[in-house]
């Protein structure tokens, strides 16, 4: 490997930028913040700024000379071509997606467009760009596709956790669109030698998560004394990972992962939704001693289940641990406490994004879900 190649492979001090798509969303913005905190090189952040994208998340690094924000759509082939020619990134880290399962059930079109067509458009642009690079830059280039464990479908209580060879069996329009995007990435590796790597991660939680997802939604509702809507019997299991641990995994995969491989990422923190919500209530009782809504558990309300609701996800992350020496730093207890503290310290952030269009979503998703009083937890 030449000295020039070594310089570019080493994240610290590299002058070649990476292109991040969807960097104003939950995981993307945490990734960009972690990237700069670790002293890495320049970032071009391409984001359409849908309802889920919020440049405010990146206010602390927005004025750094190494940071460039571009508002744009990954479905726009001409824009992508110009962007790649102009900034000549050494890697693409692809987060941009429609990400909320309930929204995919009520309106799948945007999911097919961004997650499938957008990924296809990005892959095509990356291939043309790669062909324009000299041999060394081509050898260094990586396309990191950030995907989900939902592509594997659902597990029964005693099933082993998802591993990289688990057959795909997506159940929601969201999961199907992500599975399709994974297959496209795989095909571009196999057919065109695109140096891509796929990661499939379990449920993330932490700062800057849009309050439509379980944990931030429950914190926001509990703070306002609103019902905490638990779908179905609340016994669905998710495998929770603190977002900074996911971001560290992605950085390791980007720098040292093997081309054409898939890496599963997960926290080994399987919890039922009911456990998550009751733990949150206990934490809120402690952190909000003056709240008129204590004990917050009284707000817990069972509502109609999500159609096609996957019962259980669990990730086997042994490959990532073995090959790249990654393991999560946060336990569910430490991560959840940090998350609740962050949301309580940033109520204005939540209040700003839960006005306007968000109210329409709440009406649409929860308006038709009558409380199921027979199972009320009060
Ligand atoms: P998010 O919804 O919070 O953010 C998505 C971002 O993509 C937003 O900033 C949005 O503006 C942007 N975007 C959407 N459509 C776009 C388009 N057409 N062009 C450009 N930008 C666009 O999502 P997230 O939770 O941060 O998830 C990021 C990625 O990680 C997704 O690909 C998701 O499938 C994957 N993932 C998420 C989780 C999780 O628990 N949240 C777990 C595993 C994998
Ligand atoms: O597994 C990874 C996936 O995790 C990501 O790919 C998705 O982008 C991300 O949204 C997440 O999907 P889930 O559907 O698991 O996350 P969500 O926060 O929407 O829901 C978590 C669980 O909580 C799920 O079983 C549904 C339940 N739930 C959710 C909401 C919003 C409720 O019981 N009530 C609610 O109001």
Coordinates of C-alpha atoms and ligand atoms in Angstrom, one line a residue:
X1 CA 0.0 0.0 0.0
X2 CA 1.4 3.4 -1.0
X3 CA 1.9 6.2 1.5
X4 CA -0.9 8.1 -0.2
X5 CA -3.2 5.1 0.2
X6 CA -2.3 4.8 3.9
X7 CA -3.0 8.5 4.5
X8 CA -6.5 8.2 3.0
X9 CA -7.3 5.0 4.8
X10 CA -6.4 6.6 8.1
X11 CA -9.4 8.6 9.2
X12 CA -7.5 11.0 11.4
X13 CA -6.2 13.9 9.4
X14 CA -7.5 12.6 6.0
X15 CA -8.2 15.5 3.7
X16 CA -10.5 13.5 1.4
X17 CA -14.2 14.0 2.5
X18 CA -16.8 11.3 3.1
X19 CA -20.3 11.9 1.7
X20 CA -23.0 11.1 4.3
X21 CA -26.5 10.8 3.0
X22 CA -29.3 11.5 5.5
X23 CA -26.9 13.1 7.9
X24 CA -29.6 15.4 9.4
X25 CA -31.6 12.5 10.7
X26 CA -31.4 10.7 14.0
X27 CA -28.5 8.2 13.4
X28 CA -26.9 10.3 10.6
X29 CA -26.5 13.4 12.8
X30 CA -25.2 11.3 15.7
X31 CA -22.7 9.8 13.2
X32 CA -21.5 13.2 11.9
X33 CA -21.1 14.5 15.5
X34 CA -19.2 11.4 16.5
X35 CA -17.1 11.6 13.4
X36 CA -15.9 15.1 14.1
X37 CA -15.5 14.3 17.9
X38 CA -13.1 11.5 16.9
X39 CA -11.0 14.0 14.9
X40 CA -11.8 12.6 11.5
X41 CA -11.7 14.5 8.2
X42 CA -14.2 16.5 6.2
X43 CA -17.9 15.5 5.7
X44 CA -20.3 16.5 3.0
X45 CA -23.8 16.0 4.4
X46 CA -26.5 15.4 1.7
X47 CA -30.0 15.5 3.1
X48 CA -33.4 16.3 1.6
X49 CA -34.6 17.6 5.0
X50 CA -37.9 15.7 5.1
X51 CA -39.9 16.0 8.3
X52 CA -37.2 13.7 9.9
X53 CA -34.2 15.8 8.9
X54 CA -33.2 18.6 11.3
X55 CA -30.1 20.7 10.6
X56 CA -30.4 22.0 14.2
X57 CA -28.9 18.6 15.4
X58 CA -25.7 19.7 13.8
X59 CA -25.5 23.3 15.1
X60 CA -22.4 22.5 17.2
X61 CA -20.3 21.6 14.1
X62 CA -22.1 23.5 11.4
X63 CA -19.3 26.2 11.2
X64 CA -16.4 23.8 11.1
X65 CA -14.4 24.3 7.9
X66 CA -14.6 20.5 7.3
X67 CA -18.4 20.4 7.3
X68 CA -20.5 21.1 4.2
X69 CA -24.3 20.7 4.1
X70 CA -26.1 20.2 0.8
X71 CA -29.8 20.0 0.6
X72 CA -30.8 17.5 -2.0
X73 CA -32.7 14.3 -2.9
X74 CA -30.9 11.0 -3.5
X75 CA -33.3 10.3 -6.3
X76 CA -31.9 13.2 -8.2
X77 CA -29.3 11.6 -10.5
X78 CA -28.0 14.9 -12.0
X79 CA -27.4 16.5 -8.7
X80 CA -25.6 13.3 -7.4
X81 CA -23.3 13.3 -10.5
X82 CA -22.3 16.9 -9.9
X83 CA -21.9 16.5 -6.2
X84 CA -19.5 13.5 -6.6
X85 CA -17.5 15.3 -9.3
X86 CA -17.2 18.4 -7.2
X87 CA -16.3 17.0 -3.8
X88 CA -14.6 13.7 -4.8
X89 CA -15.4 11.8 -1.6
X90 CA -13.3 8.7 -0.5
X91 CA -16.5 7.0 0.8
X92 CA -20.3 7.2 0.8
X93 CA -22.1 6.4 4.1
X94 CA -25.7 5.9 3.1
X95 CA -28.2 6.6 5.9
X96 CA -30.9 8.5 3.9
X97 CA -34.2 6.7 4.1
X98 CA -37.8 6.8 5.2
X99 CA -37.5 4.9 8.5
X100 CA -40.7 4.7 10.4
X101 CA -42.7 1.4 10.1
X102 CA -46.1 2.9 11.0
X103 CA -45.7 5.6 8.3
X104 CA -44.8 2.9 5.8
X105 CA -48.1 1.1 6.6
X106 CA -50.2 4.3 6.1
X107 CA -48.2 5.6 3.1
X108 CA -45.7 3.2 1.5
X109 CA -45.0 5.3 -1.7
X110 CA -42.3 7.5 -0.2
X111 CA -40.5 4.3 1.2
X112 CA -40.3 2.7 -2.2
X113 CA -39.2 6.0 -3.8
X114 CA -36.4 6.9 -1.4
X115 CA -35.3 3.5 0.0
X116 CA -35.4 1.6 -3.3
X117 CA -35.2 4.2 -6.1
X118 CA -33.0 6.5 -4.1
X119 CA -30.5 3.8 -3.3
X120 CA -30.5 2.6 -6.9
X121 CA -29.8 6.2 -8.1
X122 CA -27.0 6.5 -5.6
X123 CA -25.5 3.2 -6.6
X124 CA -25.5 4.2 -10.3
X125 CA -23.9 7.5 -9.5
X126 CA -21.3 5.9 -7.3
X127 CA -20.4 3.4 -10.1
X128 CA -19.8 6.1 -12.6
X129 CA -17.8 8.1 -10.1
X130 CA -15.7 5.1 -9.2
X131 CA -14.8 4.6 -12.8
X132 CA -13.5 8.2 -13.0
X133 CA -11.0 7.6 -10.1
X134 CA -7.4 6.6 -10.5
X135 CA -6.3 3.2 -9.3
X136 CA -5.3 4.2 -5.8
X137 CA -8.4 6.2 -5.1
X138 CA -10.5 3.4 -6.5
X139 CA -8.9 0.9 -4.2
X140 CA -9.6 3.2 -1.2
X141 CA -13.3 4.0 -2.1
X142 CA -16.0 2.5 0.0
X143 CA -19.9 2.5 -0.1
X144 CA -21.3 1.8 3.3
X145 CA -25.0 0.9 3.2
X146 CA -26.7 1.4 6.6
X147 CA -29.6 -1.1 6.9
X148 CA -31.8 -2.8 9.5
X149 CA -32.4 -6.1 11.2
X150 CA -36.1 -5.8 10.0
X151 CA -35.1 -7.4 6.7
X152 CA -34.8 -10.7 8.5
X153 CA -38.5 -10.7 9.5
X154 CA -39.6 -11.9 12.9
X155 CA -38.4 -14.4 15.5
X156 CA -40.3 -16.8 17.8
X157 CA -39.4 -16.6 21.5
X158 CA -36.9 -19.5 21.4
X159 CA -35.4 -18.8 17.9
X160 CA -31.6 -18.0 17.8
X161 CA -30.8 -14.3 17.0
X162 CA -30.5 -13.1 13.4
X163 CA -27.1 -13.7 11.9
X164 CA -25.6 -12.7 8.6
X165 CA -26.9 -15.9 6.9
X166 CA -30.4 -15.6 8.1
X167 CA -32.7 -15.6 5.0
X168 CA -34.5 -12.3 4.3
X169 CA -38.2 -12.3 5.1
X170 CA -39.3 -8.6 5.4
X171 CA -42.8 -8.1 6.7
X172 CA -43.6 -4.4 6.6
X173 CA -43.4 -2.0 3.5
X174 CA -40.5 -0.3 5.3
X175 CA -38.6 -3.6 5.8
X176 CA -39.4 -4.7 2.2
X177 CA -38.0 -1.5 0.9
X178 CA -34.8 -1.8 2.9
X179 CA -34.5 -5.5 1.9
X180 CA -34.8 -4.4 -1.7
X181 CA -32.1 -1.8 -1.2
X182 CA -29.8 -4.3 0.4
X183 CA -30.2 -6.6 -2.6
X184 CA -29.4 -3.8 -5.0
X185 CA -26.2 -3.1 -3.1
X186 CA -25.3 -6.8 -3.1
X187 CA -25.9 -6.9 -6.9
X188 CA -23.7 -3.8 -7.5
X189 CA -20.9 -5.5 -5.6
X190 CA -21.3 -8.8 -7.4
X191 CA -21.9 -7.5 -10.9
X192 CA -19.9 -4.2 -11.0
X193 CA -17.3 -4.7 -8.3
X194 CA -18.6 -1.7 -6.3
X195 CA -16.7 -1.8 -3.0
X196 CA -19.7 -1.8 -0.8
X197 CA -20.4 -3.2 2.7
X198 CA -23.8 -3.6 4.3
X199 CA -24.6 -3.3 8.0
X200 CA -27.9 -4.5 9.5
X201 CA -28.6 -3.0 12.9
X202 CA -31.2 -3.5 15.6
X203 CA -33.3 -0.7 17.2
X204 CA -31.3 2.4 18.1
X205 CA -32.1 4.9 20.8
X206 CA -30.5 8.1 22.1
X207 CA -30.4 11.9 21.5
X208 CA -32.0 13.5 18.4
X209 CA -34.4 10.6 17.7
X210 CA -37.6 11.9 16.2
X211 CA -40.5 11.6 18.8
X212 CA -42.5 9.3 16.6
X213 CA -40.4 6.3 17.6
X214 CA -41.2 4.4 20.8
X215 CA -38.7 5.8 23.3
X216 CA -38.8 9.5 22.5
X217 CA -42.5 9.4 22.0
X218 CA -43.1 7.9 25.4
X219 CA -40.8 10.5 27.1
X220 CA -42.5 13.3 25.3
X221 CA -46.0 12.1 26.1
X222 CA -45.2 11.3 29.8
X223 CA -43.7 14.8 30.3
X224 CA -47.1 16.3 29.1
X225 CA -49.3 13.8 31.0
X226 CA -50.5 12.3 27.7
X227 CA -51.4 8.6 27.3
X228 CA -48.4 6.2 26.6
X229 CA -49.8 4.1 23.7
X230 CA -48.6 0.5 23.9
X231 CA -49.5 -1.5 20.8
X232 CA -51.2 -4.8 21.3
X233 CA -50.1 -6.8 24.4
X234 CA -46.8 -4.9 24.7
X235 CA -44.9 -8.3 24.6
X236 CA -43.1 -7.6 21.4
X237 CA -39.3 -7.8 21.8
X238 CA -36.7 -5.4 20.4
X239 CA -32.9 -5.5 20.8
X240 CA -31.8 -2.0 21.8
X241 CA -28.5 -0.3 20.9
X242 CA -27.4 3.1 22.1
X243 CA -26.9 5.2 18.9
X244 CA -23.3 6.2 19.7
X245 CA -22.4 2.5 19.8
X246 CA -23.9 2.0 16.4
X247 CA -21.9 5.0 15.0
X248 CA -18.7 3.5 16.4
X249 CA -19.5 0.2 14.7
X250 CA -20.1 2.0 11.4
X251 CA -16.7 3.8 11.6
X252 CA -15.0 0.5 12.2
X253 CA -16.8 -1.1 9.3
X254 CA -16.0 1.8 7.1
X255 CA -12.3 1.7 7.9
X256 CA -11.7 -2.0 8.3
X257 CA -14.7 -4.0 7.1
X258 CA -14.3 -6.4 4.3
X259 CA -15.8 -5.4 0.9
X260 CA -18.9 -7.4 -0.1
X261 CA -19.6 -8.5 3.5
X262 CA -22.6 -7.9 5.7
X263 CA -22.1 -7.1 9.4
X264 CA -24.9 -7.4 11.9
X265 CA -24.9 -4.7 14.7
X266 CA -26.8 -5.1 17.9
X267 CA -26.7 -4.4 21.6
X268 CA -27.7 -7.8 23.1
X269 CA -30.4 -5.9 25.0
X270 CA -33.6 -7.7 24.3
X271 CA -36.6 -6.1 26.1
X272 CA -40.3 -6.3 25.7
X273 CA -42.0 -3.0 24.8
X274 CA -43.8 -3.1 28.2
X275 CA -40.4 -3.4 30.0
X276 CA -39.1 -0.5 28.1
X277 CA -42.1 1.7 28.8
X278 CA -42.2 0.8 32.5
X279 CA -38.5 1.4 32.9
X280 CA -38.9 4.8 31.3
X281 CA -41.7 5.6 33.7
X282 CA -39.6 4.7 36.7
X283 CA -36.7 6.8 35.4
X284 CA -39.1 9.8 34.8
X285 CA -40.6 9.4 38.3
X286 CA -37.0 9.8 39.7
X287 CA -35.9 12.6 37.4
X288 CA -39.1 14.6 37.5
X289 CA -39.9 14.5 41.3
X290 CA -42.2 17.5 41.0
X291 CA -44.3 16.1 38.1
X292 CA -48.0 16.1 38.7
X293 CA -48.2 13.0 36.5
X294 CA -46.3 10.7 38.8
X295 CA -46.4 7.8 38.9
X296 CA -46.0 8.0 35.2
X297 CA -47.0 4.4 34.8
X298 CA -50.6 5.5 35.3
X299 CA -50.4 7.0 31.8
X300 CA -49.8 3.6 30.2
X301 CA -52.6 2.7 27.7
X302 CA -53.0 -0.3 25.5
X303 CA -54.1 0.5 22.0
X304 CA -54.8 -1.4 18.8
X305 CA -51.8 -3.3 17.5
X306 CA -49.7 -2.4 14.5
X307 CA -50.8 -4.4 11.5
X308 CA -48.4 -7.2 10.7
X309 CA -46.4 -6.3 13.9
X310 CA -43.1 -8.3 14.1
X311 CA -43.0 -10.1 17.4
X312 CA -39.3 -10.3 18.1
X313 CA -36.0 -9.0 16.8
X314 CA -32.6 -10.1 18.2
X315 CA -29.2 -9.6 16.6
X316 CA -26.1 -11.9 16.8
X317 CA -23.2 -9.4 16.4
X318 CA -20.4 -11.9 16.9
X319 CA -18.9 -11.4 13.4
X320 CA -18.5 -7.6 14.1
X321 CA -17.0 -8.4 17.5
X322 CA -14.6 -11.0 16.2
X323 CA -13.4 -9.3 13.0
X324 CA -13.4 -5.7 14.1
X325 CA -13.2 -5.9 17.8
X326 CA -16.4 -3.9 18.4
X327 CA -18.6 -4.2 21.4
X328 CA -21.2 -1.7 22.8
X329 CA -20.0 0.6 25.5
X330 CA -23.4 1.4 26.9
X331 CA -25.7 -1.1 28.7
X332 CA -29.4 -0.6 28.3
X333 CA -29.6 0.9 31.8
X334 CA -26.8 3.5 31.3
X335 CA -27.9 4.3 27.7
X336 CA -31.6 4.8 28.7
X337 CA -30.7 7.1 31.6
X338 CA -28.5 9.2 29.3
X339 CA -31.3 9.4 26.7
X340 CA -34.0 10.4 29.2
X341 CA -31.7 13.0 30.7
X342 CA -31.0 14.4 27.2
X343 CA -34.7 14.7 26.3
X344 CA -35.5 16.4 29.6
X345 CA -32.6 18.8 29.0
X346 CA -33.7 19.5 25.4
X347 CA -37.5 20.0 25.7
X348 CA -37.4 22.9 23.3
X349 CA -35.9 20.7 20.6
X350 CA -38.8 18.3 21.1
X351 CA -41.4 21.1 21.3
X352 CA -40.2 22.7 18.1
X353 CA -40.5 19.5 16.0
X354 CA -43.7 18.2 17.5
X355 CA -45.8 21.2 16.4
X356 CA -47.3 21.7 12.9
X357 CA -47.1 18.7 10.6
X358 CA -46.3 16.3 13.4
X359 CA -49.8 16.9 14.9
X360 CA -51.3 15.7 11.7
X361 CA -49.3 12.5 11.9
X362 CA -50.4 11.9 15.5
X363 CA -54.0 12.3 14.4
X364 CA -53.5 9.9 11.6
X365 CA -51.7 7.1 13.5
X366 CA -53.3 7.3 16.9
X367 CA -56.7 8.8 16.1
X368 CA -58.1 5.5 15.0
X369 CA -56.5 3.5 17.8
X370 CA -59.1 3.5 20.6
X371 CA -57.6 2.8 24.0
X372 CA -58.1 -0.9 24.8
X373 CA -59.4 -0.4 28.3
X374 CA -59.6 -4.2 29.2
X375 CA -55.9 -4.3 29.3
X376 CA -55.2 -0.9 30.7
X377 CA -52.3 -1.0 33.1
X378 CA -53.7 1.4 35.6
Ligands
LIG1 P1 -34.4 9.2 10.2 O1 -35.8 9.0 9.6 O2 -34.2 9.8 11.5 O3 -33.5 10.1 9.2 C1 -33.5 9.9 7.8 C2 -32.8 11.1 7.2 O4 -32.8 10.9 5.7 C3 -33.5 12.4 7.4 O5 -32.6 13.4 7.7 C4 -34.2 12.7 6.1 O6 -34.3 14.1 5.8 C5 -33.2 12.1 5.1 N1 -33.9 11.7 3.8 C6 -35.1 11.0 3.7 N2 -35.3 10.9 2.3 C7 -34.3 11.5 1.7 C8 -34.0 11.6 0.3 N3 -34.8 11.1 -0.7 N4 -32.8 12.2 -0.1 C9 -32.0 12.7 0.9 N5 -32.2 12.6 2.2 C10 -33.4 12.0 2.6 O7 -33.7 7.8 10.1 P2 -32.7 7.1 11.2 O8 -33.5 6.4 12.2 O9 -31.6 8.0 11.5 O10 -32.2 5.9 10.2 C11 -31.1 6.1 9.4 C12 -30.8 4.9 8.6 O11 -30.5 3.8 9.5 C13 -32.0 4.4 7.7 O12 -31.5 3.9 6.5 C14 -32.6 3.3 8.6 O13 -33.2 2.3 7.7 C15 -31.3 2.7 9.2 N6 -31.6 2.1 10.6 C16 -32.3 2.7 11.5 C17 -32.4 2.1 12.8 C18 -33.2 2.8 13.9 O14 -33.4 2.2 15.0 N7 -33.5 4.1 13.8 C19 -31.9 0.8 13.0 C20 -31.2 0.2 12.0 C21 -31.0 0.8 10.8
LIG2 O1 -35.0 -2.8 14.2 C1 -34.5 -1.6 13.6 C2 -35.7 -0.7 13.3 O2 -36.1 -0.2 14.5 C3 -35.3 0.4 12.3 O3 -35.0 -0.2 11.1 C4 -36.5 1.4 12.1 O4 -36.1 2.4 11.3 C5 -36.8 1.9 13.5 O5 -38.0 2.8 13.4 C6 -37.2 0.8 14.5 O6 -38.4 0.1 14.1 P1 -39.5 -0.4 15.1 O7 -40.8 -0.5 14.5 O8 -39.0 -1.5 15.9 O9 -39.4 0.9 16.1 P2 -40.6 1.8 16.8 O10 -39.9 2.8 17.7 O11 -41.5 2.4 15.8 O12 -41.3 0.7 17.7 C7 -40.6 -0.1 18.6 C8 -41.7 -1.0 19.2 O13 -42.6 -0.3 20.0 C9 -42.5 -1.8 18.2 O14 -42.7 -3.1 18.6 C10 -43.8 -1.0 18.1 C11 -44.0 -0.5 19.5 N1 -44.7 0.8 19.6 C12 -44.2 1.9 18.9 C13 -44.9 3.1 18.9 C14 -44.4 4.3 18.1 C15 -45.7 1.0 20.5 O15 -46.1 0.0 21.2 N2 -46.3 2.2 20.6 C16 -46.0 3.3 19.8 O16 -46.6 4.3 19.9

